[in-house]
XYZ file of C-alpha atoms in Angstrom:
382
model
C 0.000 0.000 0.000
C 2.691 2.514 0.995
C 4.953 1.440 -1.874
C 2.215 2.003 -4.441
C 1.447 5.414 -2.907
C 5.089 6.412 -3.277
C 5.765 4.957 -6.716
C 2.463 6.099 -8.188
C 3.448 9.727 -7.629
C 7.173 9.463 -8.277
C 6.736 9.479 -12.035
C 4.436 12.498 -12.014
C 6.907 14.911 -10.434
C 9.148 15.460 -13.508
C 6.166 17.421 -14.891
C 7.374 20.217 -12.580
C 10.267 20.954 -14.956
C 8.164 20.951 -18.135
C 7.547 24.717 -18.022
C 11.211 25.838 -18.338
C 11.613 23.452 -21.284
C 8.792 25.106 -23.245
C 10.755 28.208 -24.406
C 13.222 25.900 -26.146
C 10.322 24.144 -27.856
C 8.873 27.514 -28.859
C 12.213 28.588 -30.289
C 12.389 25.462 -32.439
C 8.827 25.929 -33.684
C 9.450 29.595 -34.500
C 12.581 28.713 -36.452
C 10.748 25.926 -38.268
C 7.569 27.840 -39.138
C 8.624 31.480 -39.089
C 5.599 32.226 -36.867
C 6.516 34.223 -33.749
C 3.164 33.380 -32.198
C 4.685 30.110 -30.987
C 6.367 32.114 -28.215
C 2.950 32.162 -26.511
C 3.135 28.392 -25.965
C 4.300 28.699 -22.341
C 1.551 31.132 -21.349
C -1.104 29.039 -23.083
C -0.001 25.895 -21.255
C 0.124 27.569 -17.828
C -3.013 29.704 -18.026
C -5.241 27.690 -20.382
C -4.173 24.057 -20.668
C -3.334 23.453 -16.995
C -6.687 24.840 -15.758
C -8.448 22.477 -18.193
C -6.266 19.593 -17.018
C -7.114 20.532 -13.432
C -10.789 19.966 -14.134
C -10.107 16.686 -15.920
C -7.556 15.462 -13.358
C -9.695 16.286 -10.356
C -8.513 16.455 -6.766
C -5.870 14.478 -4.922
C -6.840 14.446 -1.244
C -4.484 11.654 -0.232
C -1.754 12.279 2.319
C 1.508 10.344 2.609
C 1.244 7.553 5.192
C 3.244 8.337 8.332
C 5.488 5.326 7.826
C 6.887 6.630 4.502
C 7.278 10.323 5.395
C 10.887 10.108 6.567
C 11.888 8.022 3.559
C 10.271 10.512 1.218
C 11.867 13.465 3.005
C 15.316 11.899 2.654
C 14.903 10.803 -0.978
C 17.234 13.081 -2.968
C 15.314 12.361 -6.163
C 12.828 15.068 -5.185
C 15.569 17.554 -4.408
C 17.185 17.065 -7.795
C 13.888 17.924 -9.465
C 14.068 21.355 -7.856
C 17.769 21.722 -8.655
C 17.174 20.888 -12.335
C 14.775 23.799 -12.698
C 17.620 26.303 -12.346
C 19.825 25.448 -15.359
C 16.714 25.225 -17.525
C 15.525 28.563 -16.154
C 18.818 30.309 -16.902
C 19.051 28.657 -20.297
C 15.594 30.015 -21.166
C 16.659 33.494 -20.021
C 19.789 33.468 -22.194
C 17.809 32.123 -25.145
C 15.200 34.838 -24.668
C 17.841 37.560 -24.479
C 19.466 36.272 -27.669
C 16.137 36.142 -29.488
C 15.225 39.655 -28.342
C 18.541 41.026 -29.582
C 18.438 39.048 -32.845
C 15.081 40.561 -33.741
C 12.872 39.123 -36.426
C 9.748 39.173 -34.233
C 6.717 41.412 -34.545
C 5.074 42.855 -31.422
C 2.962 39.718 -30.931
C 6.064 37.543 -30.962
C 7.942 39.907 -28.656
C 5.132 39.929 -26.114
C 4.972 36.152 -26.357
C 8.720 35.946 -25.744
C 8.368 38.152 -22.654
C 5.472 36.051 -21.381
C 7.410 32.815 -21.889
C 10.594 33.873 -20.100
C 8.703 35.862 -17.459
C 6.482 32.878 -16.659
C 9.468 30.537 -16.381
C 11.221 32.931 -14.007
C 8.017 33.640 -12.096
C 7.495 29.935 -11.419
C 11.202 29.774 -10.528
C 10.338 31.959 -7.529
C 8.235 29.039 -6.323
C 11.286 26.804 -6.768
C 13.290 29.361 -4.779
C 10.531 29.301 -2.169
C 10.882 25.530 -1.771
C 14.680 25.723 -1.571
C 14.870 28.790 0.674
C 13.024 27.132 3.548
C 15.498 24.300 3.864
C 18.333 24.048 6.384
C 21.024 22.996 3.910
C 23.289 25.910 2.957
C 23.525 24.854 -0.710
C 19.743 24.946 -1.101
C 19.538 28.404 0.461
C 22.121 29.716 -1.998
C 20.347 28.046 -4.897
C 17.193 29.826 -3.744
C 18.854 33.226 -4.142
C 20.293 32.213 -7.510
C 16.804 31.260 -8.736
C 15.545 34.713 -7.663
C 18.242 36.615 -9.578
C 16.493 36.776 -12.997
C 13.454 38.512 -11.465
C 15.536 40.903 -9.322
C 13.528 39.654 -6.341
C 16.314 38.403 -4.114
C 14.892 40.252 -1.099
C 12.027 37.699 -1.175
C 14.468 35.260 0.441
C 14.572 37.454 3.551
C 11.056 38.837 3.600
C 9.247 35.561 2.979
C 11.142 33.464 5.511
C 11.472 35.982 8.325
C 8.644 38.400 7.601
C 5.708 36.751 5.874
C 5.881 33.533 7.901
C 5.796 35.577 11.099
C 3.060 38.044 10.119
C 0.953 35.916 7.765
C -2.808 36.545 7.861
C -2.420 39.796 9.784
C -3.036 43.400 8.792
C 0.695 44.108 9.186
C 1.766 41.607 6.504
C 2.323 43.193 3.064
C 1.948 39.761 1.411
C -1.472 38.933 2.927
C -4.320 40.334 0.841
C -7.403 41.779 2.524
C -10.998 41.057 1.607
C -12.262 43.822 -0.669
C -8.738 44.666 -1.881
C -8.258 44.125 -5.615
C -5.064 42.597 -6.938
C -4.241 45.904 -8.624
C -4.321 47.686 -5.257
C -2.511 44.825 -3.553
C 0.342 44.799 -6.097
C 2.029 48.120 -5.174
C 1.398 47.544 -1.468
C 3.064 44.125 -1.450
C 5.908 44.943 -3.868
C 7.010 48.071 -2.001
C 6.076 46.779 1.438
C 7.974 43.518 1.030
C 11.065 45.344 -0.209
C 11.002 47.786 2.722
C 10.375 44.961 5.180
C 13.258 42.845 3.883
C 15.707 45.747 4.002
C 14.554 46.761 7.494
C 14.905 43.238 8.909
C 18.288 42.594 7.334
C 19.803 45.962 8.351
C 18.487 45.466 11.885
C 20.243 42.111 12.000
C 23.562 43.926 11.616
C 22.634 46.979 13.690
C 21.932 44.940 16.839
C 25.432 43.463 16.454
C 26.868 46.953 15.942
C 28.025 46.095 12.457
C 27.528 47.841 9.147
C 24.817 46.349 6.903
C 26.877 47.306 3.847
C 28.565 43.954 3.541
C 28.363 40.957 1.207
C 26.978 39.029 4.178
C 23.796 41.086 3.942
C 21.352 38.627 2.334
C 19.451 41.386 0.552
C 22.590 42.923 -0.904
C 24.235 39.669 -1.974
C 20.999 38.569 -3.644
C 20.685 41.877 -5.499
C 24.339 41.639 -6.473
C 23.573 38.359 -8.218
C 20.951 40.160 -10.324
C 23.333 43.025 -11.114
C 26.060 40.628 -12.245
C 23.610 38.548 -14.289
C 22.058 41.547 -16.044
C 25.489 43.109 -16.648
C 26.785 39.891 -18.206
C 23.767 39.615 -20.500
C 24.117 43.275 -21.461
C 27.773 42.757 -22.369
C 26.871 39.627 -24.331
C 23.863 40.999 -26.229
C 24.139 44.787 -25.983
C 22.184 47.479 -24.092
C 19.132 46.771 -26.236
C 18.459 43.693 -24.130
C 17.839 45.719 -20.943
C 14.137 46.460 -21.650
C 13.600 42.734 -22.124
C 15.361 41.894 -18.861
C 13.357 44.454 -16.899
C 10.016 43.520 -18.480
C 10.419 39.765 -17.936
C 11.450 40.433 -14.332
C 8.307 42.476 -13.676
C 6.186 39.773 -15.317
C 7.903 37.127 -13.183
C 7.584 38.771 -9.778
C 4.034 39.866 -10.587
C 3.193 36.198 -11.101
C 4.533 35.550 -7.606
C 2.483 38.388 -6.165
C -0.787 37.266 -7.712
C -0.182 33.889 -6.058
C 0.508 35.688 -2.772
C -2.749 37.547 -3.297
C -4.888 34.433 -3.479
C -3.085 32.385 -0.831
C -4.348 34.298 2.221
C -7.063 36.556 0.822
C -9.227 37.904 3.651
C -7.955 35.373 6.199
C -6.987 36.650 9.640
C -5.376 35.367 12.796
C -7.155 36.518 15.914
C -5.524 38.076 18.963
C -5.543 36.172 22.236
C -6.183 37.555 25.727
C -2.574 38.749 25.925
C -2.990 40.726 22.714
C -0.767 38.434 20.688
C -1.733 36.780 17.429
C -2.793 33.171 17.641
C -0.465 30.527 16.242
C -0.591 29.965 12.484
C -2.639 26.894 11.594
C -4.474 25.297 8.681
C -7.298 27.871 8.794
C -5.056 30.728 7.674
C -4.272 29.708 4.078
C -6.436 28.990 1.049
C -5.730 25.500 -0.266
C -6.458 23.465 -3.357
C -6.058 19.764 -4.012
C -6.168 20.072 -7.800
C -3.726 17.400 -8.862
C -2.277 18.952 -12.027
C -1.386 22.349 -10.588
C 0.036 20.757 -7.458
C 2.399 18.685 -9.583
C 3.528 21.694 -11.628
C 4.018 23.899 -8.536
C 5.699 21.465 -6.129
C 2.465 21.206 -4.098
C 2.441 24.913 -3.285
C -1.353 24.672 -3.082
C -1.047 22.635 0.126
C -0.134 25.926 1.680
C -1.537 25.432 5.174
C 0.798 22.553 5.948
C 3.680 24.570 4.527
C 3.008 27.454 6.924
C 2.618 25.118 9.863
C 5.792 23.181 8.910
C 8.024 25.393 6.695
C 10.906 22.917 6.458
C 8.638 20.029 5.398
C 9.500 19.093 1.819
C 6.958 19.449 -0.940
C 6.556 15.714 -1.576
C 5.126 15.130 1.927
C 2.876 18.176 2.354
C -0.588 17.252 3.615
C -4.148 18.316 2.955
C -6.458 19.212 5.854
C -10.252 19.129 5.853
C -10.302 22.220 8.079
C -8.424 24.383 5.553
C -10.504 26.785 3.449
C -10.627 25.504 -0.118
C -10.375 27.497 -3.326
C -13.010 26.685 -5.952
C -10.266 25.912 -8.506
C -6.507 25.451 -8.751
C -3.982 28.289 -8.622
C -3.591 28.382 -12.410
C -7.299 29.186 -12.773
C -7.514 31.504 -9.775
C -4.578 33.594 -11.030
C -6.648 34.530 -14.077
C -9.736 35.210 -11.941
C -7.717 37.460 -9.612
C -6.825 39.763 -12.508
C -10.534 40.613 -12.962
C -11.622 42.281 -9.680
C -15.441 42.079 -10.120
C -15.198 38.383 -10.959
C -12.798 37.770 -8.085
C -15.096 39.487 -5.584
C -18.072 37.484 -6.794
C -16.163 34.209 -6.515
C -14.234 34.787 -3.271
C -15.772 37.375 -0.940
C -18.731 35.245 0.102
C -16.340 32.324 0.692
C -14.300 34.433 3.115
C -17.450 35.396 4.996
C -18.647 31.800 5.049
C -15.291 30.744 6.501
C -15.971 33.099 9.417
C -19.619 32.192 9.820
C -20.726 35.484 8.315
C -18.800 37.584 10.865
C -16.907 40.230 8.903
C -15.097 41.390 12.059
C -13.081 38.160 12.066
C -11.689 38.716 8.547
C -8.708 40.749 7.341
C -10.616 43.642 5.762
C -9.463 46.308 3.302
C -10.616 49.494 5.121
C -12.091 51.331 2.082
C -14.231 48.254 1.319
C -15.596 47.750 4.827
C -18.849 49.686 4.312
C -19.615 47.909 1.030
C -18.865 44.505 2.517
C -20.958 45.237 5.597
C -23.857 46.338 3.387
C -23.591 43.204 1.282
C -23.409 41.128 4.456
C -26.609 42.637 5.818
C -28.522 42.414 2.559
C -27.310 38.914 1.752
C -26.406 40.029 -1.783
C -23.464 38.470 -3.648
C -20.116 40.096 -2.982
């Protein structure tokens, strides 16, 4: 029974490195056909095909049996699947930079190229997320390397030491509030996370009476990786590649932030009698058991278990019946989140239902409080 559970999933996990392979396939198809539209292949797979496969593949609610957890945790096969993402990711970036500089694409092809490389590097932030939580030094460094193409190295500091501490609170820049659209959330989380990371890392040196301006500063050394990478690509392909590098980086970290947006939308930890926030548990993250997206995203959708046990490896993350469930997988919900009226209609009533209709228990966007309270009283859809 336990052997079949383990082996039945083992051969699904290589699907996680399909996405960074797609730009190479697109390149071959463009060269073969002369049609730059093939650069949209990556975006179509991630945002169209995977949601359809999610519906067809259904949910996987099974959890690893206790007796195989340690064996799975120690199996380096699963680690190598995360490591392999990085050379493919950087290869796709170099290929994209070359194609951008070589020209020959109309605006449709150029946008497709940006979407392909940006999506690969955006999903690489999830790979960095998996690696950055681990105790092994090599995995932590690989995490920062994976963040370099999106210029989001400060995520390594902010996510591990900031978000995991403040998750599902009003103080957390990466926890979205009910009534807050993604387009309002985006500048708040991008700027807030950057400020938070810099503040935490400089404080780490200040309390030791040392200067933060050192290569040991994890924000600075991560940003230095981006500077060196972008400088090398600029030398290799010329200054004309800089707009491509910046645009794909924005696309990539925006993909991360839309995932952040949906992971904790409206969820709140309550304060105890001492005025402190309650411990993080499975109620404070939106989850999904959609099999296909979980395979492609290293089970990121089992987010509650991740927050409760950050060092637990992706292959043994569990699903809990008490976790609030999204109506679809992340790939689908990302698209929904970009359309605020649709998002509100799909999600706001689910947040209220999670709290038994008590809006005061939710993490509320202040300008939306009156509207939400009115909708709550009238019973109208959010």
